[in-house]
Amino acid sequence: DTAVSQTPKYLVTQMGNDKSIKCEQNLGHDTMYWYKQDSKKFLKIMFSYNNKELIINETVPNRFSPKSPDKAHLNLHINSLELGDSAVYFCASSQGGQGIGAFFGQGTRLTVV
Amino acid sequence: GESVGLHLPTLSVQEGDNSIINCAYSNSASDYFIWYKQESGKGPQFIIDIRSNMDKRQGQRVTVLLNKTVKHLSLQIAATQPGDSAVYFCAEIPSSGGFKTIFGAGTRLFVKA
């Protein structure tokens, strides 16, 4: 069973569209994260949620809106997609908020054309 | 500002040799340092971590060394195998950050058979 699963794995869409990426973890963790990885492999945290509450919002444009309906899910909705949003987005989870031993999903490769 | 970086973007080693991946960090106020391994098409995978009050920690075939004097972190892989080929990230968790992991730029390790 996959510990952290994201859907879809690939997403190609046009500029201006709105899209969502879903994430679910079956590890019983209380903290979930979204990371963005650019073309140079640089990983940067976007959001972290602890017990469904937003803890970290790393100056991400408000076109990005995370939603955590419960501790096992953290979805990412993106409005008005731009070319610069093209990247691989990773969901992760951990027990406790320090990200220690965080488990990552397989990633969602978003391409905006 | 906070930053974690790597000396070498790529490293090529012969199978069976030992590998050393280096990382320099600038924020001395950190609780933990972590090494992650990312294989092609997958999310980062936790390898080993070290607390800031330690200078060495060993795992299975891996050793992490922390030199706080020069703000340097290294990952040593013994008897490198083809399956070790991946991008390796060092990351730090600032003591003031909470719920936030700062990743370095990554080093790609190639293992030659």
Short mmCIF file of N, CA, C and O in Angstrom, two decimals, chain A residues 35 37 41 43 48 50 55-56 58 90 97-102 104-106, chain B residues 32 34 36 38 41-44 46 49 89 93 97-101 103 108:
data_model
loop_
_atom_site.label_atom_id
_atom_site.label_comp_id
_atom_site.label_asym_id
_atom_site.label_seq_id
_atom_site.Cartn_x
_atom_site.Cartn_y
_atom_site.Cartn_z
N TYR A 35 5.34 20.64 -1.32
CA TYR A 35 6.61 21.18 -1.78
C TYR A 35 6.55 21.37 -3.29
O TYR A 35 5.85 20.64 -4.00
N GLN A 37 9.12 21.49 -6.64
CA GLN A 37 10.47 21.22 -7.14
C GLN A 37 10.59 21.76 -8.54
O GLN A 37 9.85 21.34 -9.45
N LYS A 41 15.74 20.95 -9.82
CA LYS A 41 15.61 20.01 -8.70
C LYS A 41 15.56 20.70 -7.34
O LYS A 41 15.63 20.02 -6.31
N LEU A 43 14.02 22.05 -4.16
CA LEU A 43 12.79 21.76 -3.42
C LEU A 43 12.50 22.89 -2.45
O LEU A 43 13.34 23.22 -1.62
N SER A 48 2.49 23.87 5.14
CA SER A 48 2.42 22.72 6.02
C SER A 48 1.18 22.85 6.88
O SER A 48 0.79 23.96 7.27
N ASN A 50 -0.88 21.07 10.24
CA ASN A 50 -0.82 20.20 11.40
C ASN A 50 -2.22 20.04 11.95
O ASN A 50 -2.87 21.04 12.28
N ILE A 55 -0.07 25.86 9.15
CA ILE A 55 1.01 26.30 10.01
C ILE A 55 2.01 27.15 9.24
O ILE A 55 2.50 28.16 9.73
N ILE A 56 2.35 26.70 8.04
CA ILE A 56 3.35 27.40 7.25
C ILE A 56 2.73 27.77 5.90
O ILE A 56 2.11 26.93 5.24
N GLU A 58 4.53 29.66 2.83
CA GLU A 58 5.80 30.28 2.46
C GLU A 58 5.65 31.26 1.30
O GLU A 58 6.11 31.00 0.20
N PHE A 90 5.22 18.02 -4.75
CA PHE A 90 5.27 16.85 -3.86
C PHE A 90 4.47 17.11 -2.60
O PHE A 90 4.58 18.16 -1.97
N GLY A 97 5.73 18.06 13.81
CA GLY A 97 5.86 19.14 12.84
C GLY A 97 7.25 19.42 12.32
O GLY A 97 7.44 20.35 11.55
N GLN A 98 8.22 18.66 12.72
CA GLN A 98 9.57 19.01 12.31
C GLN A 98 9.98 18.41 10.98
O GLN A 98 11.11 18.61 10.54
N GLY A 99 9.11 17.68 10.36
CA GLY A 99 9.45 17.10 9.06
C GLY A 99 10.48 16.00 9.14
O GLY A 99 10.97 15.54 8.12
N ILE A 100 10.78 15.58 10.33
CA ILE A 100 11.80 14.55 10.47
C ILE A 100 11.25 13.23 9.97
O ILE A 100 10.18 12.81 10.36
N GLY A 101 12.02 12.61 9.08
CA GLY A 101 11.56 11.34 8.54
C GLY A 101 10.28 11.49 7.75
O GLY A 101 9.45 10.59 7.74
N ALA A 102 10.12 12.63 7.08
CA ALA A 102 8.91 12.85 6.29
C ALA A 102 8.84 11.86 5.14
O ALA A 102 9.85 11.51 4.53
N PHE A 104 7.40 11.20 1.42
CA PHE A 104 6.97 11.96 0.26
C PHE A 104 6.15 11.10 -0.70
O PHE A 104 6.39 9.90 -0.83
N GLY A 105 5.24 11.75 -1.39
CA GLY A 105 4.52 11.10 -2.47
C GLY A 105 5.39 11.03 -3.72
O GLY A 105 6.53 11.49 -3.72
N GLN A 106 4.84 10.47 -4.78
CA GLN A 106 5.60 10.29 -6.01
C GLN A 106 5.71 11.56 -6.82
O GLN A 106 6.47 11.63 -7.78
N TYR B 32 17.95 19.98 13.58
CA TYR B 32 18.21 18.72 12.88
C TYR B 32 18.75 19.00 11.49
O TYR B 32 18.42 20.00 10.87
N ILE B 34 19.11 16.62 7.85
CA ILE B 34 18.59 15.37 7.27
C ILE B 34 19.19 15.18 5.89
O ILE B 34 19.42 16.16 5.16
N TYR B 36 18.27 13.25 2.32
CA TYR B 36 17.24 12.58 1.55
C TYR B 36 17.85 12.08 0.25
O TYR B 36 18.77 12.69 -0.31
N GLN B 38 16.69 11.02 -3.69
CA GLN B 38 15.60 11.07 -4.65
C GLN B 38 15.99 10.34 -5.92
O GLN B 38 16.88 10.78 -6.66
N GLY B 41 12.02 10.05 -10.97
CA GLY B 41 10.58 9.82 -11.04
C GLY B 41 9.92 9.54 -9.70
O GLY B 41 8.74 9.18 -9.65
N LYS B 42 10.69 9.70 -8.62
CA LYS B 42 10.13 9.42 -7.29
C LYS B 42 10.30 10.62 -6.38
O LYS B 42 11.01 11.57 -6.68
N GLY B 43 9.63 10.55 -5.26
CA GLY B 43 9.79 11.59 -4.26
C GLY B 43 11.01 11.35 -3.41
O GLY B 43 11.56 10.25 -3.38
N PRO B 44 11.48 12.38 -2.69
CA PRO B 44 12.62 12.20 -1.79
C PRO B 44 12.33 11.15 -0.73
O PRO B 44 11.20 11.03 -0.25
N PHE B 46 13.74 9.65 2.98
CA PHE B 46 14.59 9.89 4.15
C PHE B 46 15.69 8.83 4.24
O PHE B 46 15.44 7.63 4.07
N ASP B 49 19.22 11.16 9.72
CA ASP B 49 19.25 12.52 10.26
C ASP B 49 20.25 12.59 11.40
O ASP B 49 20.78 11.57 11.87
N PHE B 89 19.88 15.14 -1.26
CA PHE B 89 19.63 16.46 -0.69
C PHE B 89 19.99 16.48 0.78
O PHE B 89 19.61 15.58 1.52
N ILE B 93 16.40 21.71 9.59
CA ILE B 93 15.17 22.16 10.24
C ILE B 93 15.58 23.21 11.26
O ILE B 93 16.17 22.88 12.29
N GLY B 97 12.12 27.56 13.03
CA GLY B 97 11.24 27.37 11.89
C GLY B 97 9.95 26.67 12.20
O GLY B 97 8.89 27.13 11.87
N GLY B 98 10.02 25.55 12.83
CA GLY B 98 8.84 24.77 13.14
C GLY B 98 8.06 24.38 11.91
O GLY B 98 7.66 25.23 11.16
N PHE B 99 7.85 23.09 11.69
CA PHE B 99 7.07 22.60 10.57
C PHE B 99 7.69 23.01 9.23
O PHE B 99 6.98 23.10 8.23
N LYS B 100 8.96 23.23 9.20
CA LYS B 100 9.58 23.72 7.97
C LYS B 100 10.93 23.07 7.78
O LYS B 100 11.76 23.05 8.69
N THR B 101 11.15 22.50 6.62
CA THR B 101 12.43 21.91 6.27
C THR B 101 13.01 22.68 5.10
O THR B 101 12.32 22.91 4.11
N PHE B 103 15.64 22.73 2.15
CA PHE B 103 16.44 21.81 1.36
C PHE B 103 17.59 22.52 0.67
O PHE B 103 17.46 23.67 0.25
N ARG B 108 23.85 15.10 -7.66
CA ARG B 108 23.51 13.89 -8.40
C ARG B 108 24.69 12.92 -8.29
O ARG B 108 25.83 13.27 -8.61
#
